[in-house]
Amino acid sequence: MKTLGIAIAVSLALGCAPTLPRAYLEARSAAERSYVAGRYDEAAERWLEAAKVAGSPRDQREATYRAAASYTRAGRHEQAAGLYRQLILDAPRSDRAARAAFELALDEIRRGSADAGYAKLQAFVERYPTSGLAKPAFQRLMAWKMDSGGASAALAWLDGWLPRLDRTEMAEQAHYAYARALEAAGRLADAKRRFEYVAERFPYPSGALWDDSLWELSLIDEQLGDYRAAIAVLERMLAEQEPSGMNGSYERPRYAPARFRIAVLYRDRLKDAAAARRAFHAVWTHHPTSLLRDDALWNEALLAREAGDEAAACRALGELARGLPDSRYVPCASTLCASMPAPTAERPCRDYVAREARQALGLGGDDGEP
């Protein structure tokens, strides 16, 4: 009975679905065939025919946009630009109008009118800040400013633009870009304050650049020689890590690298091998999907052998062999732990991995001599 009810519901839903005009479907199919075959002029004409017989304004806009895109591929830029402008005039707040404004700007840039094109790209970001293209457009503008005038020019440009962006959905991107430009200009104290501002104003979980800002903060602290501050910022990030109650994860891309980098800072900067070993092992236990897990256990084992603790090295390498048997480090495990299986002809120990093991054992260079 339940199955019958579902079937009836599906039938009713399908019966209520709009039927596209036959002429539109035929013109659309012809346009798609022409485009795939590389006949772009012909594809544009077929799309324009589809636009004339479309059953809804949305389908009409889509067909007009596809016609413009086909003209662009055919190298007929004036025809394409005319259609893009028509889309903007007819429905200025539609998704296709936003895309049309973006394409008009890119077309200017591609044809060598960089100043005019980037001016249009800036106007696009201001007019369509919620568009999915606003972020890549802004990033392209920043790259152009940095390449053409350096960090100082980019900062001067942002100083004039930032007040307008600050009232839009692009505010987080703009402030983060400002902080990166300050960093590139060598103004580290100012960059730190701006990254902190981004992390505070756009916090976890809604802040898209919250973890990136904290990551950059820690890099600056390291540059300034404040290694414990760098670790504290990374731990601040990791304090927000949370498990998912469903399939999937709330894991941010920076989490595992942050924990790995904490271990590196303890090892290389603070010379605290014991803390580094604990931090490396935490990468393994707290980030089950990270590609850094085997690197972490291998580094833990290296530190254990440097400290003369073969038993601890064997524990780490045993976990690695059981959990990730295909890791590149497993064939080399016997170099640090005598009880681990030796490499085979099918799975040899790579020289660059063996070199690390020899160094941990105090054997020096590639030939094994101290």
Short mmCIF file of C-alpha atoms in Angstrom, two decimals:
data_model
loop_
_atom_site.label_atom_id
_atom_site.label_comp_id
_atom_site.label_asym_id
_atom_site.label_seq_id
_atom_site.Cartn_x
_atom_site.Cartn_y
_atom_site.Cartn_z
CA MET A 1 0.00 0.00 0.00
CA LYS A 2 2.87 2.29 0.90
CA THR A 3 4.52 1.58 -2.48
CA LEU A 4 1.28 2.41 -4.29
CA GLY A 5 1.05 5.71 -2.43
CA ILE A 6 4.59 6.65 -3.44
CA ALA A 7 3.86 5.77 -7.07
CA ILE A 8 0.74 7.96 -7.05
CA ALA A 9 2.67 10.86 -5.51
CA VAL A 10 5.40 10.57 -8.15
CA SER A 11 2.82 10.44 -10.93
CA LEU A 12 1.09 13.54 -9.61
CA ALA A 13 4.39 15.38 -9.30
CA LEU A 14 5.34 14.49 -12.85
CA GLY A 15 1.91 15.49 -14.06
CA CYS A 16 2.34 18.93 -12.48
CA ALA A 17 5.83 19.45 -13.91
CA PRO A 18 5.97 22.12 -16.62
CA THR A 19 6.24 20.88 -20.19
CA LEU A 20 8.83 22.67 -22.29
CA PRO A 21 7.66 23.78 -25.74
CA ARG A 22 8.58 21.32 -28.46
CA ALA A 23 10.11 24.05 -30.64
CA TYR A 24 12.33 25.12 -27.76
CA LEU A 25 13.50 21.57 -27.12
CA GLU A 26 14.32 21.04 -30.80
CA ALA A 27 16.24 24.32 -31.08
CA ARG A 28 18.12 23.60 -27.84
CA SER A 29 19.14 20.13 -29.01
CA ALA A 30 20.31 21.49 -32.35
CA ALA A 31 22.32 24.20 -30.57
CA GLU A 32 24.02 21.69 -28.29
CA ARG A 33 24.91 19.42 -31.22
CA SER A 34 26.43 22.35 -33.11
CA TYR A 35 28.42 23.51 -30.10
CA VAL A 36 29.88 20.06 -29.43
CA ALA A 37 30.84 19.82 -33.11
CA GLY A 38 32.68 23.15 -32.88
CA ARG A 39 30.23 25.04 -35.12
CA TYR A 40 29.91 27.95 -32.72
CA ASP A 41 28.27 30.47 -35.08
CA GLU A 42 25.62 27.92 -35.92
CA ALA A 43 25.17 27.07 -32.22
CA ALA A 44 24.60 30.74 -31.42
CA GLU A 45 21.89 31.02 -34.09
CA ARG A 46 20.13 27.92 -32.79
CA TRP A 47 20.26 29.28 -29.23
CA LEU A 48 18.71 32.53 -30.39
CA GLU A 49 15.92 30.54 -32.05
CA ALA A 50 15.42 28.70 -28.74
CA ALA A 51 15.21 32.03 -26.89
CA LYS A 52 12.38 33.19 -29.16
CA VAL A 53 10.21 30.15 -28.41
CA ALA A 54 11.16 29.59 -24.75
CA GLY A 55 8.26 28.93 -22.43
CA SER A 56 9.58 31.01 -19.52
CA PRO A 57 11.73 34.11 -18.96
CA ARG A 58 14.31 31.96 -17.19
CA ASP A 59 14.70 29.61 -20.18
CA GLN A 60 14.83 32.62 -22.48
CA ARG A 61 17.68 34.16 -20.46
CA GLU A 62 19.54 30.86 -20.41
CA ALA A 63 19.27 30.46 -24.18
CA THR A 64 20.39 34.05 -24.75
CA TYR A 65 23.38 33.54 -22.46
CA ARG A 66 24.34 30.32 -24.25
CA ALA A 67 24.10 32.16 -27.58
CA ALA A 68 26.48 34.83 -26.27
CA ALA A 69 28.90 32.19 -25.01
CA SER A 70 28.82 30.50 -28.42
CA TYR A 71 29.58 33.81 -30.16
CA THR A 72 32.51 34.29 -27.79
CA ARG A 73 33.92 30.90 -28.78
CA ALA A 74 33.45 31.84 -32.42
CA GLY A 75 35.47 35.03 -31.89
CA ARG A 76 32.49 37.27 -32.61
CA HIS A 77 32.97 39.47 -29.59
CA GLU A 78 30.69 42.33 -30.58
CA GLN A 79 27.72 40.02 -31.05
CA ALA A 80 28.47 38.34 -27.73
CA ALA A 81 28.82 41.68 -25.93
CA GLY A 82 25.49 42.86 -27.32
CA LEU A 83 23.71 39.81 -25.94
CA TYR A 84 25.43 40.09 -22.58
CA ARG A 85 24.34 43.72 -22.30
CA GLN A 86 20.81 42.72 -23.25
CA LEU A 87 20.72 40.20 -20.41
CA ILE A 88 21.85 42.84 -17.92
CA LEU A 89 19.22 45.34 -19.12
CA ASP A 90 16.35 42.84 -19.26
CA ALA A 91 16.87 41.20 -15.83
CA PRO A 92 19.65 43.02 -13.96
CA ARG A 93 19.33 40.97 -10.76
CA SER A 94 19.24 37.52 -12.36
CA ASP A 95 22.04 34.95 -12.14
CA ARG A 96 22.62 35.17 -15.88
CA ALA A 97 22.90 38.96 -15.71
CA ALA A 98 25.65 38.56 -13.12
CA ARG A 99 27.44 36.04 -15.31
CA ALA A 100 27.02 38.32 -18.32
CA ALA A 101 28.64 41.25 -16.47
CA PHE A 102 31.51 38.97 -15.45
CA GLU A 103 32.02 37.76 -19.03
CA LEU A 104 31.96 41.33 -20.40
CA ALA A 105 34.79 42.24 -18.04
CA LEU A 106 36.83 39.15 -18.91
CA ASP A 107 36.34 39.75 -22.61
CA GLU A 108 37.84 43.24 -22.28
CA ILE A 109 40.84 41.79 -20.44
CA ARG A 110 41.34 38.97 -22.96
CA ARG A 111 41.26 41.45 -25.82
CA GLY A 112 44.02 43.58 -24.30
CA SER A 113 42.03 46.36 -22.60
CA ALA A 114 43.23 45.55 -19.10
CA ASP A 115 42.35 48.85 -17.42
CA ALA A 116 38.82 48.90 -18.83
CA GLY A 117 38.32 45.20 -18.16
CA TYR A 118 39.44 45.35 -14.55
CA ALA A 119 37.32 48.44 -13.97
CA LYS A 120 34.33 46.41 -15.17
CA LEU A 121 35.39 43.53 -12.97
CA GLN A 122 35.46 45.84 -9.96
CA ALA A 123 32.01 47.16 -10.85
CA PHE A 124 30.81 43.55 -11.15
CA VAL A 125 31.98 42.73 -7.61
CA GLU A 126 30.21 45.80 -6.22
CA ARG A 127 26.98 45.12 -8.10
CA TYR A 128 26.84 41.35 -7.54
CA PRO A 129 28.59 40.64 -4.21
CA THR A 130 26.43 37.56 -3.58
CA SER A 131 27.28 35.94 -6.91
CA GLY A 132 29.39 32.82 -6.81
CA LEU A 133 31.73 34.63 -9.22
CA ALA A 134 32.35 37.59 -6.89
CA LYS A 135 35.10 35.82 -4.95
CA PRO A 136 37.16 34.70 -7.98
CA ALA A 137 36.62 38.14 -9.55
CA PHE A 138 37.93 39.85 -6.41
CA GLN A 139 40.90 37.50 -6.21
CA ARG A 140 41.71 38.19 -9.84
CA LEU A 141 41.57 41.93 -9.19
CA MET A 142 43.91 41.57 -6.20
CA ALA A 143 46.39 39.51 -8.21
CA TRP A 144 46.37 42.13 -10.97
CA LYS A 145 46.98 44.96 -8.51
CA MET A 146 49.77 43.06 -6.79
CA ASP A 147 51.42 42.10 -10.09
CA SER A 148 51.12 45.53 -11.68
CA GLY A 149 51.97 47.76 -8.72
CA GLY A 150 53.07 45.64 -5.80
CA ALA A 151 51.71 45.42 -2.27
CA SER A 152 51.77 49.18 -1.67
CA ALA A 153 49.66 49.87 -4.76
CA ALA A 154 47.23 47.11 -3.78
CA LEU A 155 46.87 48.59 -0.30
CA ALA A 156 46.26 52.09 -1.65
CA TRP A 157 43.61 50.73 -3.99
CA LEU A 158 41.93 48.75 -1.21
CA ASP A 159 41.97 51.77 1.10
CA GLY A 160 39.59 53.48 -1.32
CA TRP A 161 37.44 50.43 -2.04
CA LEU A 162 37.25 48.69 1.33
CA PRO A 163 34.60 51.00 2.87
CA ARG A 164 32.16 50.02 0.12
CA LEU A 165 32.97 46.30 0.29
CA ASP A 166 32.70 46.35 4.07
CA ARG A 167 28.93 46.65 3.79
CA THR A 168 28.61 43.60 1.52
CA GLU A 169 29.09 39.84 1.65
CA MET A 170 32.62 40.43 0.32
CA ALA A 171 33.80 42.09 3.55
CA GLU A 172 35.60 39.00 4.87
CA GLN A 173 37.44 38.46 1.57
CA ALA A 174 38.42 42.13 1.40
CA HIS A 175 39.81 42.37 4.94
CA TYR A 176 41.70 39.08 4.52
CA ALA A 177 43.20 40.33 1.25
CA TYR A 178 44.18 43.57 2.98
CA ALA A 179 45.98 41.58 5.68
CA ARG A 180 47.82 39.51 3.06
CA ALA A 181 48.91 42.71 1.29
CA LEU A 182 50.15 44.16 4.57
CA GLU A 183 52.16 40.99 5.11
CA ALA A 184 53.58 41.16 1.59
CA ALA A 185 54.58 44.79 2.23
CA GLY A 186 56.55 43.69 5.30
CA ARG A 187 54.18 45.43 7.72
CA LEU A 188 53.95 42.39 9.99
CA ALA A 189 52.54 44.11 13.07
CA ASP A 190 49.75 45.68 10.99
CA ALA A 191 49.13 42.36 9.23
CA LYS A 192 48.81 40.58 12.59
CA ARG A 193 46.19 43.07 13.76
CA ARG A 194 44.21 42.69 10.53
CA PHE A 195 44.30 38.87 10.58
CA GLU A 196 43.16 38.99 14.20
CA TYR A 197 40.35 41.32 13.18
CA VAL A 198 39.19 38.88 10.48
CA ALA A 199 39.25 35.95 12.90
CA GLU A 200 37.30 37.94 15.52
CA ARG A 201 34.75 39.52 13.20
CA PHE A 202 34.13 36.36 11.15
CA PRO A 203 34.54 33.58 13.73
CA TYR A 204 34.03 29.84 13.55
CA PRO A 205 31.82 28.29 12.28
CA SER A 206 30.49 30.92 9.85
CA GLY A 207 33.81 32.56 8.99
CA ALA A 208 35.10 31.04 5.77
CA LEU A 209 38.58 32.49 6.33
CA TRP A 210 38.71 32.12 10.12
CA ASP A 211 41.18 29.22 10.07
CA ASP A 212 43.21 30.79 7.24
CA SER A 213 43.54 33.98 9.29
CA LEU A 214 44.76 32.08 12.35
CA TRP A 215 47.17 30.11 10.18
CA GLU A 216 48.64 33.33 8.80
CA LEU A 217 48.85 34.77 12.32
CA SER A 218 50.92 31.80 13.42
CA LEU A 219 53.25 32.17 10.44
CA ILE A 220 53.88 35.80 11.35
CA ASP A 221 54.54 34.87 14.98
CA GLU A 222 57.08 32.34 13.76
CA GLN A 223 58.74 34.96 11.54
CA LEU A 224 58.95 37.25 14.57
CA GLY A 225 60.57 34.50 16.62
CA ASP A 226 57.63 34.08 19.02
CA TYR A 227 57.29 30.33 18.61
CA ARG A 228 55.09 29.75 21.65
CA ALA A 229 52.66 32.39 20.37
CA ALA A 230 52.62 30.61 17.01
CA ILE A 231 51.72 27.35 18.75
CA ALA A 232 49.06 29.05 20.88
CA VAL A 233 47.33 30.44 17.79
CA LEU A 234 47.27 27.00 16.16
CA GLU A 235 45.92 25.45 19.37
CA ARG A 236 43.24 28.16 19.42
CA MET A 237 42.19 26.96 15.97
CA LEU A 238 42.20 23.30 16.97
CA ALA A 239 40.12 24.01 20.08
CA GLU A 240 37.13 24.42 17.75
CA GLN A 241 37.53 20.99 16.13
CA GLU A 242 34.36 19.00 16.65
CA PRO A 243 33.16 15.55 15.62
CA SER A 244 30.23 15.07 13.29
CA GLY A 245 27.21 13.20 14.59
CA MET A 246 26.40 12.07 11.05
CA ASN A 247 28.33 10.84 8.05
CA GLY A 248 30.87 13.45 7.03
CA SER A 249 33.01 15.79 9.07
CA TYR A 250 33.33 19.34 10.34
CA GLU A 251 37.07 19.09 9.71
CA ARG A 252 38.55 22.29 8.32
CA PRO A 253 41.36 21.95 5.75
CA ARG A 254 43.81 23.71 8.09
CA TYR A 255 43.25 21.47 11.12
CA ALA A 256 45.61 18.58 10.38
CA PRO A 257 48.37 20.84 8.95
CA ALA A 258 48.03 23.01 12.07
CA ARG A 259 48.56 20.08 14.41
CA PHE A 260 51.45 18.80 12.30
CA ARG A 261 53.01 22.26 12.34
CA ILE A 262 52.73 22.44 16.12
CA ALA A 263 54.87 19.31 16.23
CA VAL A 264 57.40 20.83 13.83
CA LEU A 265 57.58 24.02 15.90
CA TYR A 266 58.24 22.02 19.06
CA ARG A 267 60.89 19.95 17.27
CA ASP A 268 62.71 22.55 15.19
CA ARG A 269 62.14 25.84 17.00
CA LEU A 270 61.75 24.99 20.68
CA LYS A 271 63.90 21.83 20.60
CA ASP A 272 61.31 20.04 22.74
CA ALA A 273 61.41 16.52 21.31
CA ALA A 274 59.01 15.05 23.86
CA ALA A 275 56.30 17.62 23.09
CA ALA A 276 56.93 17.14 19.37
CA ARG A 277 56.45 13.38 19.69
CA ARG A 278 53.12 13.89 21.44
CA ALA A 279 51.99 16.39 18.83
CA PHE A 280 52.97 14.14 15.93
CA HIS A 281 51.02 11.27 17.48
CA ALA A 282 48.00 13.57 17.90
CA VAL A 283 47.90 14.05 14.12
CA TRP A 284 47.42 10.29 13.82
CA THR A 285 44.72 10.05 16.47
CA HIS A 286 42.75 13.27 15.84
CA HIS A 287 42.70 13.43 12.02
CA PRO A 288 41.72 10.01 10.66
CA THR A 289 41.29 11.21 7.07
CA SER A 290 44.44 13.32 6.79
CA LEU A 291 47.19 12.51 4.30
CA LEU A 292 49.67 13.65 6.96
CA ARG A 293 48.98 10.72 9.29
CA ASP A 294 51.79 8.45 8.10
CA ASP A 295 54.24 11.37 7.95
CA ALA A 296 53.34 12.12 11.56
CA LEU A 297 53.95 8.60 12.87
CA TRP A 298 57.19 8.32 10.91
CA ASN A 299 58.43 11.59 12.42
CA GLU A 300 57.39 10.40 15.86
CA ALA A 301 59.42 7.23 15.33
CA LEU A 302 62.44 9.22 14.12
CA LEU A 303 62.38 11.35 17.26
CA ALA A 304 61.99 8.28 19.45
CA ARG A 305 65.07 6.65 17.92
CA GLU A 306 67.05 9.88 18.21
CA ALA A 307 66.23 9.75 21.93
CA GLY A 308 67.34 6.10 22.08
CA ASP A 309 63.79 4.85 22.70
CA GLU A 310 63.46 1.97 20.22
CA ALA A 311 60.38 0.59 22.00
CA ALA A 312 58.46 3.82 21.39
CA ALA A 313 59.60 3.85 17.77
CA CYS A 314 58.34 0.28 17.38
CA ARG A 315 54.96 1.20 18.87
CA ALA A 316 54.51 4.08 16.44
CA LEU A 317 55.63 2.04 13.44
CA GLY A 318 53.44 -0.89 14.47
CA GLU A 319 50.42 1.42 14.50
CA LEU A 320 51.43 2.71 11.10
CA ALA A 321 51.80 -0.78 9.59
CA ARG A 322 48.42 -1.86 10.95
CA GLY A 323 46.55 1.31 10.10
CA LEU A 324 48.17 2.27 6.78
CA PRO A 325 49.97 -0.79 5.43
CA ASP A 326 50.44 0.82 2.00
CA SER A 327 52.34 3.82 3.39
CA ARG A 328 55.71 4.54 1.78
CA TYR A 329 57.28 4.39 5.26
CA VAL A 330 56.27 0.81 6.09
CA PRO A 331 59.00 -0.87 3.98
CA CYS A 332 61.55 1.24 5.89
CA ALA A 333 60.17 0.50 9.36
CA SER A 334 62.84 -2.12 10.09
CA THR A 335 65.54 0.56 9.84
CA LEU A 336 64.17 2.09 13.05
CA CYS A 337 62.65 -1.01 14.68
CA ALA A 338 64.46 -4.34 14.34
CA SER A 339 61.30 -6.36 15.00
CA MET A 340 59.46 -4.90 11.99
CA PRO A 341 59.47 -6.84 8.68
CA ALA A 342 62.35 -6.07 6.32
CA PRO A 343 61.69 -4.54 2.90
CA THR A 344 61.16 -6.83 -0.07
CA ALA A 345 61.99 -6.66 -3.76
CA GLU A 346 58.34 -5.83 -4.44
CA ARG A 347 58.28 -3.10 -1.79
CA PRO A 348 61.77 -1.70 -1.31
CA CYS A 349 62.74 0.98 1.18
CA ARG A 350 63.20 4.19 -0.77
CA ASP A 351 66.58 5.89 -0.42
CA TYR A 352 65.21 9.26 0.66
CA VAL A 353 63.25 7.60 3.51
CA ALA A 354 66.21 5.42 4.53
CA ARG A 355 68.38 8.55 4.65
CA GLU A 356 66.11 10.06 7.29
CA ALA A 357 66.35 6.87 9.34
CA ARG A 358 70.15 6.85 9.14
CA GLN A 359 70.28 10.43 10.32
CA ALA A 360 68.01 9.60 13.27
CA LEU A 361 70.38 6.76 14.17
CA GLY A 362 73.35 9.10 13.95
CA LEU A 363 74.82 7.35 10.93
CA GLY A 364 75.29 10.53 8.90
CA GLY A 365 75.47 10.53 5.08
CA ASP A 366 73.97 8.41 2.33
CA ASP A 367 76.71 5.81 2.48
CA GLY A 368 75.99 5.06 6.10
CA GLU A 369 79.27 6.53 7.34
CA PRO A 370 79.18 9.02 10.24
#
